[in-house]
Short mmCIF file of C-alpha atoms in Angstrom, two decimals:
data_model
loop_
_atom_site.label_atom_id
_atom_site.label_comp_id
_atom_site.label_asym_id
_atom_site.label_seq_id
_atom_site.Cartn_x
_atom_site.Cartn_y
_atom_site.Cartn_z
CA MET A 1 0.00 0.00 0.00
CA SER A 2 1.80 2.81 -0.69
CA VAL A 3 -0.27 3.57 2.50
CA ILE A 4 -0.01 6.44 4.80
CA PHE A 5 -0.20 5.07 5.24
CA ALA A 6 1.10 3.34 2.40
CA GLY A 7 -0.73 5.52 -0.13
CA ALA A 8 -3.59 5.45 -2.54
CA CYS A 9 -6.51 7.35 -3.89
CA ALA A 10 -9.51 6.92 -1.73
CA ALA A 11 -13.18 6.91 -2.47
CA THR A 12 -15.63 9.02 -0.55
CA PRO A 13 -18.20 6.80 1.18
CA ALA A 14 -21.75 6.81 -0.05
CA SER A 15 -24.01 9.17 1.79
CA PRO A 16 -25.82 7.53 4.73
CA THR A 17 -29.07 9.03 3.47
CA SER A 18 -28.72 8.58 -0.26
CA ALA A 19 -28.09 5.82 -2.73
CA ALA A 20 -26.00 8.12 -4.92
CA GLN A 21 -22.63 6.68 -5.83
CA PRO A 22 -19.50 8.20 -4.34
CA SER A 23 -16.83 9.85 -6.41
CA VAL A 24 -13.07 9.79 -5.92
CA THR A 25 -12.40 13.04 -4.09
CA SER A 26 -9.52 12.41 -1.74
CA ALA A 27 -6.43 10.31 -1.31
CA ILE A 28 -5.19 7.98 1.41
CA ALA A 29 -1.71 6.88 2.15
CA VAL A 30 -2.37 3.23 2.49
CA HIS A 31 -1.14 1.19 -0.37
CA ASN A 32 0.64 0.92 -3.67
CA THR A 33 -0.02 3.92 -5.87
CA ASP A 34 -1.04 1.55 -8.65
CA THR A 35 -3.76 0.11 -6.44
CA PRO A 36 -7.28 1.14 -7.44
CA VAL A 37 -9.51 2.47 -4.71
CA PRO A 38 -12.75 0.60 -4.04
CA ILE A 39 -15.52 2.73 -5.49
CA LEU A 40 -18.82 1.59 -4.04
CA ALA A 41 -21.19 0.18 -6.61
CA ALA A 42 -18.65 0.69 -9.39
CA THR A 43 -16.61 -1.82 -11.30
CA VAL A 44 -12.91 -1.61 -10.41
CA THR A 45 -10.37 -2.45 -13.09
CA PRO A 46 -6.79 -2.92 -11.91
CA ARG A 47 -4.19 -0.88 -13.70
CA PRO A 48 -1.27 -2.79 -15.23
CA SER A 49 2.01 -2.82 -13.40
CA ARG A 50 4.62 -0.37 -14.62
CA VAL A 51 7.23 -1.76 -17.01
CA VAL A 52 10.57 0.05 -17.14
CA THR A 53 13.66 -0.90 -19.11
CA GLN A 54 16.28 1.65 -18.01
CA THR A 55 19.77 0.44 -17.11
CA PRO A 56 20.12 -0.23 -13.36
CA GLN A 57 22.04 2.43 -11.45
CA PRO A 58 24.71 1.96 -8.77
CA THR A 59 23.44 0.89 -5.39
CA ALA A 60 22.54 3.44 -2.73
CA SER A 61 24.83 3.76 0.25
CA PHE A 62 23.75 1.96 3.41
CA THR A 63 25.43 1.61 6.78
CA ALA A 64 24.65 -1.73 8.39
CA LEU A 65 22.86 -1.58 11.71
CA PRO A 66 24.75 -2.59 14.81
CA HIS A 67 23.08 -5.66 16.28
CA THR A 68 21.95 -4.84 19.76
CA ASP A 69 20.90 -8.48 20.07
CA THR A 70 21.72 -11.55 18.07
CA PRO A 71 19.13 -11.74 15.27
CA ALA A 72 17.19 -14.94 15.18
CA PRO A 73 17.80 -17.21 12.23
CA SER A 74 15.43 -16.87 9.33
CA THR A 75 12.02 -18.18 10.23
CA ALA A 76 10.61 -18.22 6.72
CA GLN A 77 8.70 -21.44 6.12
CA PRO A 78 6.78 -22.89 3.23
CA THR A 79 3.29 -21.42 3.36
CA SER A 80 0.45 -23.89 3.79
CA GLN A 81 -3.30 -23.37 3.81
CA LEU A 82 -5.50 -23.46 6.90
CA THR A 83 -8.81 -25.21 6.42
CA ASN A 84 -11.35 -23.21 8.39
CA GLN A 85 -12.38 -20.54 5.88
CA PRO A 86 -15.60 -18.81 4.84
CA THR A 87 -17.87 -21.18 2.96
CA ASN A 88 -19.51 -18.50 0.77
CA SER A 89 -18.34 -15.67 -1.43
CA PRO A 90 -19.65 -12.13 -0.86
CA PRO A 91 -22.82 -11.29 -2.80
CA ALA A 92 -22.15 -9.98 -6.29
CA SER A 93 -24.48 -7.04 -5.88
CA GLY A 94 -26.01 -4.85 -3.22
CA SER A 95 -28.43 -1.99 -2.69
CA CYS A 96 -26.02 0.44 -4.35
CA GLY A 97 -24.78 -1.61 -7.28
CA LYS A 98 -21.92 -3.93 -6.42
CA TYR A 99 -21.97 -2.86 -2.77
CA PRO A 100 -24.63 -2.05 -0.21
CA CYS A 101 -25.41 1.62 0.37
CA ASN A 102 -23.65 3.10 3.39
CA ASP A 103 -26.86 3.25 5.38
CA ASP A 104 -27.73 -0.35 4.52
CA ILE A 105 -26.25 -1.87 7.68
CA ALA A 106 -28.06 -5.18 7.25
CA GLY A 107 -26.74 -5.38 3.69
CA TRP A 108 -23.15 -4.91 4.83
CA VAL A 109 -23.47 -7.44 7.63
CA ALA A 110 -24.92 -9.98 5.18
CA ARG A 111 -22.17 -9.30 2.67
CA ILE A 112 -19.30 -10.12 5.05
CA GLN A 113 -18.49 -13.82 5.03
CA VAL A 114 -16.74 -15.58 7.92
CA PRO A 115 -15.92 -19.24 8.77
CA PRO A 116 -18.62 -21.50 10.23
CA GLY A 117 -19.30 -20.75 13.87
CA PHE A 118 -18.42 -17.04 13.58
CA THR A 119 -20.91 -14.18 13.48
CA VAL A 120 -20.65 -10.59 12.19
CA ALA A 121 -22.31 -7.57 13.79
CA HIS A 122 -22.12 -3.84 13.09
CA VAL A 123 -20.98 -1.85 16.14
CA ALA A 124 -20.18 1.71 15.03
CA GLN A 125 -19.53 4.16 12.22
CA ALA A 126 -17.17 7.10 12.04
CA PRO A 127 -19.12 10.37 11.97
CA ASN A 128 -19.39 12.84 9.09
CA GLY A 129 -18.07 10.48 6.45
CA ALA A 130 -14.64 10.26 8.14
CA HIS A 131 -12.07 7.74 6.91
CA ILE A 132 -10.67 5.52 9.67
CA THR A 133 -6.93 4.82 9.60
CA SER A 134 -6.52 2.74 12.77
CA ILE A 135 -8.41 1.47 15.81
CA THR A 136 -7.48 0.41 19.31
CA PHE A 137 -9.07 -0.10 22.72
CA GLY A 138 -8.27 2.16 25.63
CA PRO A 139 -7.81 1.32 29.28
CA ASP A 140 -11.40 2.53 29.84
CA GLY A 141 -12.67 -0.28 27.60
CA GLN A 142 -13.81 2.12 24.88
CA LEU A 143 -12.90 1.76 21.21
CA TYR A 144 -10.79 4.57 19.74
CA ALA A 145 -10.43 5.35 16.03
CA ALA A 146 -8.05 7.74 14.24
CA THR A 147 -9.26 9.30 10.99
CA MET A 148 -7.32 10.74 8.10
CA GLU A 149 -9.27 13.97 8.60
CA GLY A 150 -7.20 14.53 11.74
CA ASN A 151 -9.48 13.49 14.58
CA VAL A 152 -9.56 10.65 17.10
CA TYR A 153 -12.97 9.43 18.23
CA ALA A 154 -13.96 7.38 21.27
CA PHE A 155 -16.99 5.09 20.91
CA ASP A 156 -19.15 4.12 23.84
CA ALA A 157 -20.74 0.70 24.28
CA ALA A 158 -23.66 1.70 22.05
CA GLY A 159 -21.32 2.82 19.28
CA ASN A 160 -21.87 6.53 19.78
CA PRO A 161 -18.78 8.60 18.85
CA THR A 162 -17.25 11.47 20.83
CA ARG A 163 -14.30 13.42 19.48
CA TYR A 164 -11.46 12.69 21.86
CA THR A 165 -8.74 14.84 20.29
CA ALA A 166 -8.20 16.75 17.05
CA GLY A 167 -5.79 18.85 15.05
CA PHE A 168 -3.56 16.13 13.58
CA TYR A 169 -2.38 15.66 9.99
CA LEU A 170 -2.94 12.13 8.68
CA PRO A 171 -2.78 10.37 12.08
CA ILE A 172 -2.24 6.61 11.85
CA GLY A 173 -0.34 5.30 14.84
CA LEU A 174 -2.67 4.93 17.83
CA ALA A 175 -1.58 3.19 21.03
CA PHE A 176 -2.14 3.64 24.73
CA ARG A 177 0.94 3.16 26.86
CA PRO A 178 0.28 0.13 29.07
CA GLY A 179 -0.67 1.01 32.64
CA THR A 180 -1.57 4.59 31.73
CA SER A 181 -4.22 6.61 29.91
CA ASP A 182 -1.59 8.34 27.73
CA LEU A 183 -2.46 8.02 24.06
CA TYR A 184 0.46 7.97 21.62
CA ILE A 185 -0.28 9.18 18.08
CA ALA A 186 1.99 9.05 15.01
CA SER A 187 1.21 11.60 12.32
CA ARG A 188 2.64 14.24 10.03
CA ALA A 189 3.79 17.56 11.38
CA SER A 190 2.32 19.68 8.56
CA PRO A 191 -0.62 19.54 6.12
CA PRO A 192 -0.36 16.62 3.66
CA ASP A 193 0.63 18.78 0.69
CA ALA A 194 3.36 20.65 2.57
CA VAL A 195 6.86 20.23 1.06
CA PRO A 196 9.05 19.51 2.87
CA ASN A 197 7.13 17.70 5.54
CA ALA A 198 8.09 15.65 8.58
CA GLY A 199 6.67 13.05 10.93
CA LYS A 200 6.18 13.15 14.65
CA VAL A 201 4.89 11.27 17.69
CA THR A 202 2.58 13.03 20.12
CA ILE A 203 1.30 12.08 23.57
CA VAL A 204 -2.29 13.08 24.35
CA ARG A 205 -2.79 13.17 28.12
CA PRO A 206 -6.10 12.31 29.84
CA ASP A 207 -6.67 16.05 30.41
CA GLY A 208 -6.49 16.67 26.63
CA SER A 209 -3.05 18.28 26.65
CA LYS A 210 -0.58 17.32 23.94
CA GLN A 211 3.17 16.87 23.93
CA ASP A 212 5.29 16.20 20.85
CA ILE A 213 7.99 13.78 22.01
CA VAL A 214 9.60 12.73 18.73
CA ILE A 215 9.86 15.25 15.85
CA ASP A 216 11.52 15.70 12.44
CA LEU A 217 11.01 12.10 11.39
CA PRO A 218 11.46 11.23 7.69
CA CYS A 219 8.39 11.89 5.51
CA CYS A 220 6.97 11.53 2.79
CA TYR A 221 6.70 9.70 -0.56
CA THR A 222 3.73 11.78 -1.75
CA SER A 223 1.16 14.04 -0.11
CA THR A 224 -0.65 10.95 1.16
CA GLU A 225 1.92 8.16 1.08
CA HIS A 226 4.56 6.88 3.52
CA GLN A 227 5.21 8.45 6.90
CA PRO A 228 5.43 7.41 10.55
CA ASN A 229 2.71 4.76 10.69
CA SER A 230 2.01 2.44 13.61
CA ILE A 231 3.02 2.43 17.29
CA ALA A 232 3.18 -0.64 19.53
CA PHE A 233 4.58 -1.04 23.05
CA GLY A 234 6.88 -3.96 23.79
CA SER A 235 7.37 -5.93 26.99
CA ASP A 236 10.54 -3.87 27.51
CA GLY A 237 8.32 -0.83 28.08
CA LYS A 238 9.56 0.91 24.94
CA ALA A 239 7.55 2.21 22.02
CA TYR A 240 8.11 0.73 18.56
CA LEU A 241 7.29 2.81 15.50
CA SER A 242 6.98 1.71 11.88
CA ILE A 243 8.02 4.31 9.31
CA GLY A 244 7.85 4.31 5.53
CA ALA A 245 10.43 5.18 2.91
CA ARG A 246 10.49 8.58 1.20
CA ALA A 247 10.28 6.93 -2.22
CA ASP A 248 8.94 3.91 -4.07
CA HIS A 249 12.16 1.92 -4.64
CA GLY A 250 14.95 4.06 -3.20
CA GLU A 251 14.98 6.70 -5.93
CA GLU A 252 15.46 10.44 -5.78
CA PRO A 253 12.11 12.22 -5.73
CA GLY A 254 10.89 12.67 -9.29
CA GLN A 255 13.82 10.71 -10.71
CA PRO A 256 12.84 7.02 -10.77
CA ASP A 257 16.16 5.77 -12.16
CA VAL A 258 18.46 7.79 -9.85
CA PRO A 259 19.28 6.09 -6.54
CA ALA A 260 18.98 8.15 -3.39
CA THR A 261 20.88 7.89 -0.14
CA LEU A 262 18.59 6.65 2.62
CA THR A 263 18.23 8.84 5.66
CA PRO A 264 19.03 7.23 9.03
CA TYR A 265 15.45 6.70 10.27
CA GLU A 266 13.37 5.99 7.17
CA ALA A 267 12.05 2.64 5.88
CA GLY A 268 12.08 0.53 8.99
CA ILE A 269 11.19 0.12 12.64
CA LEU A 270 12.32 2.61 15.28
CA ARG A 271 12.38 2.21 19.03
CA PHE A 272 12.32 4.88 21.77
CA ASN A 273 11.62 5.39 25.44
CA PRO A 274 8.13 6.43 26.56
CA ASP A 275 9.35 10.03 26.96
CA GLY A 276 10.69 10.07 23.38
CA GLY A 277 14.33 9.71 24.36
CA GLY A 278 16.75 7.02 23.21
CA LEU A 279 15.49 6.98 19.62
CA GLU A 280 17.19 4.22 17.66
CA ARG A 281 16.78 2.09 14.58
CA TYR A 282 15.59 -1.39 15.44
CA ALA A 283 15.25 -2.89 11.96
CA VAL A 284 15.44 -1.53 8.41
CA GLY A 285 14.63 -2.36 4.80
CA LEU A 286 10.83 -2.02 5.00
CA ARG A 287 9.30 0.06 2.21
CA ASN A 288 6.11 1.06 3.99
CA PRO A 289 5.35 -0.96 7.14
CA TYR A 290 1.81 0.09 7.92
CA ASP A 291 1.22 -1.72 11.16
CA LEU A 292 2.98 -3.57 14.01
CA ALA A 293 1.90 -6.25 16.46
CA PHE A 294 3.50 -8.22 19.25
CA ASP A 295 2.22 -11.73 19.78
CA ALA A 296 1.85 -13.56 23.11
CA ASP A 297 5.46 -14.70 22.92
CA GLY A 298 6.76 -11.18 22.50
CA ARG A 299 7.62 -11.61 18.81
CA LEU A 300 7.19 -8.51 16.67
CA PHE A 301 5.49 -8.62 13.27
CA ALA A 302 5.03 -5.92 10.63
CA THR A 303 3.00 -5.61 7.44
CA ASP A 304 4.87 -4.13 4.48
CA ASN A 305 3.69 -2.84 1.13
CA GLY A 306 5.58 -3.77 -2.01
CA PRO A 307 6.69 -1.27 -4.71
CA ASP A 308 4.28 0.24 -7.22
CA TYR A 309 5.42 -1.97 -10.11
CA GLY A 310 4.07 -5.16 -8.61
CA PRO A 311 6.07 -7.33 -6.17
CA PRO A 312 3.91 -8.99 -3.52
CA GLU A 313 2.84 -7.54 -0.22
CA ARG A 314 4.73 -8.98 2.72
CA LEU A 315 4.43 -10.02 6.34
CA HIS A 316 7.64 -9.95 8.34
CA HIS A 317 8.83 -11.29 11.66
CA ILE A 318 10.97 -8.38 12.91
CA VAL A 319 14.21 -9.09 14.78
CA PRO A 320 16.67 -6.50 16.11
CA GLY A 321 19.19 -5.50 13.47
CA GLY A 322 17.25 -7.28 10.73
CA TYR A 323 17.30 -6.09 7.11
CA TYR A 324 14.15 -6.77 5.04
CA GLY A 325 14.92 -5.79 1.48
CA TYR A 326 14.13 -2.17 0.68
CA PRO A 327 15.29 -0.68 -1.71
CA TYR A 328 16.59 -3.88 -3.38
CA TYR A 329 13.89 -5.44 -5.53
CA ASP A 330 13.83 -7.51 -8.69
CA CYS A 331 13.09 -4.98 -11.42
CA ASP A 332 14.95 -3.32 -14.29
CA ILE A 333 15.06 0.03 -12.57
CA CYS A 334 15.83 -1.19 -9.07
CA GLN A 335 19.15 -1.10 -7.25
CA LYS A 336 21.13 -4.29 -6.75
CA ALA A 337 21.82 -5.45 -3.21
CA PRO A 338 25.40 -5.54 -1.94
CA SER A 339 26.74 -9.07 -2.08
CA ASP A 340 27.42 -9.15 1.65
CA LEU A 341 23.99 -7.89 2.72
CA VAL A 342 21.84 -10.51 4.46
CA ILE A 343 18.18 -9.92 3.63
CA THR A 344 15.63 -11.64 5.85
CA PRO A 345 12.75 -13.01 3.78
CA PRO A 346 9.12 -12.48 4.71
CA ILE A 347 7.23 -15.22 6.54
CA ALA A 348 4.29 -14.79 4.15
CA THR A 349 3.46 -12.90 0.98
CA PHE A 350 0.18 -11.74 -0.49
CA ILE A 351 -1.10 -10.56 -3.87
CA PRO A 352 0.70 -7.58 -5.46
CA HIS A 353 -1.13 -4.31 -4.75
CA GLY A 354 -3.25 -6.02 -2.10
CA ALA A 355 -2.29 -3.10 0.19
CA ILE A 356 -1.59 -4.96 3.40
CA THR A 357 -2.41 -2.68 6.33
CA GLY A 358 -3.63 -3.58 9.83
CA ILE A 359 -2.39 -6.46 11.92
CA THR A 360 -3.19 -7.86 15.36
CA ALA A 361 -2.21 -10.98 17.28
CA TYR A 362 -5.05 -12.97 18.81
CA THR A 363 -4.25 -13.52 22.49
CA ALA A 364 -7.74 -14.13 23.95
CA SER A 365 -9.68 -17.33 24.52
CA ALA A 366 -13.09 -16.55 22.95
CA PHE A 367 -12.13 -18.10 19.58
CA PRO A 368 -11.32 -21.80 19.15
CA SER A 369 -8.07 -22.76 20.87
CA ASP A 370 -6.15 -23.19 17.60
CA TYR A 371 -6.60 -19.48 16.92
CA TYR A 372 -4.55 -18.50 19.94
CA ASN A 373 -1.46 -16.43 18.98
CA ASP A 374 -2.45 -16.40 15.31
CA LEU A 375 -2.18 -13.13 13.38
CA PHE A 376 -4.96 -11.35 11.56
CA VAL A 377 -3.91 -9.08 8.71
CA VAL A 378 -5.91 -6.84 6.39
CA LEU A 379 -5.70 -6.44 2.62
CA TRP A 380 -7.11 -2.99 1.89
CA SER A 381 -7.21 -2.53 -1.87
CA ALA A 382 -9.87 -3.23 -4.49
CA PHE A 383 -7.70 -5.60 -6.51
CA PRO A 384 -9.20 -9.08 -6.91
CA GLY A 385 -8.12 -11.17 -3.96
CA ALA A 386 -8.04 -8.28 -1.48
CA GLN A 387 -10.76 -6.45 0.51
CA LYS A 388 -10.48 -9.03 3.28
CA VAL A 389 -9.02 -10.15 6.60
CA VAL A 390 -6.56 -13.04 6.49
CA ARG A 391 -5.63 -15.39 9.33
CA VAL A 392 -1.95 -16.33 9.61
CA SER A 393 -0.55 -19.06 11.84
CA THR A 394 3.21 -18.79 12.37
CA PHE A 395 6.22 -21.06 12.48
CA PRO A 396 5.46 -22.81 10.23
CA THR A 397 3.35 -20.30 8.33
CA ALA A 398 -0.17 -21.20 7.29
CA VAL A 399 -2.74 -18.77 5.91
CA SER A 400 -6.45 -18.71 5.23
CA ASP A 401 -9.13 -16.20 4.32
CA PHE A 402 -10.99 -15.25 7.49
CA ALA A 403 -13.44 -12.48 6.58
CA LEU A 404 -14.48 -11.48 3.05
CA GLY A 405 -16.74 -8.80 1.62
CA PHE A 406 -15.53 -5.45 2.91
CA ALA A 407 -15.06 -2.31 0.83
CA SER A 408 -11.67 -1.16 2.19
CA PRO A 409 -10.80 -2.87 5.47
CA ILE A 410 -7.99 -0.86 7.04
CA ASP A 411 -7.35 -2.17 10.55
CA VAL A 412 -8.15 -4.94 13.02
CA THR A 413 -7.95 -5.11 16.80
CA GLN A 414 -8.93 -7.50 19.57
CA SER A 415 -11.67 -6.33 21.91
CA PRO A 416 -11.59 -6.83 25.71
CA ASP A 417 -14.17 -9.64 25.39
CA GLY A 418 -12.02 -11.55 22.87
CA ALA A 419 -13.85 -10.59 19.68
CA LEU A 420 -12.17 -9.20 16.56
CA LEU A 421 -13.08 -5.72 15.35
CA VAL A 422 -12.52 -4.62 11.75
CA ALA A 423 -12.64 -1.00 10.57
CA ASP A 424 -13.49 -0.17 6.96
CA TRP A 425 -11.87 2.94 5.54
CA ALA A 426 -14.18 3.57 2.59
CA THR A 427 -17.45 3.34 4.54
CA GLY A 428 -16.37 4.27 8.08
CA HIS A 429 -18.12 1.17 9.43
CA ILE A 430 -16.69 -0.92 12.24
CA PHE A 431 -17.70 -4.58 12.47
CA LYS A 432 -17.37 -7.10 15.28
CA ILE A 433 -16.66 -10.78 14.66
CA THR A 434 -17.54 -13.21 17.47
CA TYR A 435 -17.52 -16.97 17.88
CA SER A 436 -20.30 -19.14 19.25
CA PRO A 437 -19.34 -22.74 20.03
#
């Protein structure tokens, strides 16, 4: 995804009171720029991948990371298929053409397909046509959602939204520091079309006050693509931040066949203390890692969006000091990796331009026991084979479709009662998936 996110044009949701079809009026940074945006009730035709034949240029300079710990050996495994998947495909049509209208809640719930034993319910919708970028639960048990319009909303048990904080530019990262009510938000420092721009991390205190604790982070690929993305707290008490590259494949801005020199903090995972101090690179070589998640064993995973010309989307197990490939890809215009550089392969790959975004690890007991510690990842784009939530078991890796039929699913999170919540960017709807034995 080139998505904020990784990056892509976004469709405005259909009006909740009208069956009129939406038009493409804004852009999101959440996936490959070649990825079409889901346009409700309209046929989406994927654009062909770019073909370039220029002579490869010399490789960009890169200083290897010091290993603060001994990286684990590669955990890439042959990918197998899990068996418990949805038994039906989403309906081919809805109340607004291909999709239900935005106010057709029953139509959306019926459209989403899940495995036998699971049930889908609608729990909330972002107000005023807002586009959700991420969701999380707070220590108060409420659901919180960041929107690309710059607000963060809190939803009560009935799904009613209240604006919790505002004034951000393309906020994505959303995480409460464990044991506190301090909300950490990763966003841009200036309006999306500002050049130059920068990224930052801000703490929002329970009294509403704000404090920027990390500033001047690398940003951006375009006005809506690549920036500081997701925040997750580790068992070490530190904050981990995913951050995108400032380009598609390591090129100078506007010069696709001229290699750039990577800045110290772009295209990887950063780590810092809760007060913003001790900022360091934890892992590098990730083009646009949209989201992060720690599993029950403390292992860190990141979703990463492939380049615009078509390599697959990737899921990585992140280890300290690891290098994950960017900007070295297999294309005519791409740079060639140094012979002594060890590149850690992904543990799973997904369709090119699928725009892999949100991720969460399932650590509750409400689902069947074999779901424990599995990952759920989201494919955001409108390309065939996306618009869904995928279940991933790890080591060895096995994947299966878990929930089909969304418009633009952007993020997933686990609720306090052990359900799975899925936010849809195009419609603003939030759905809850539960299991009944």
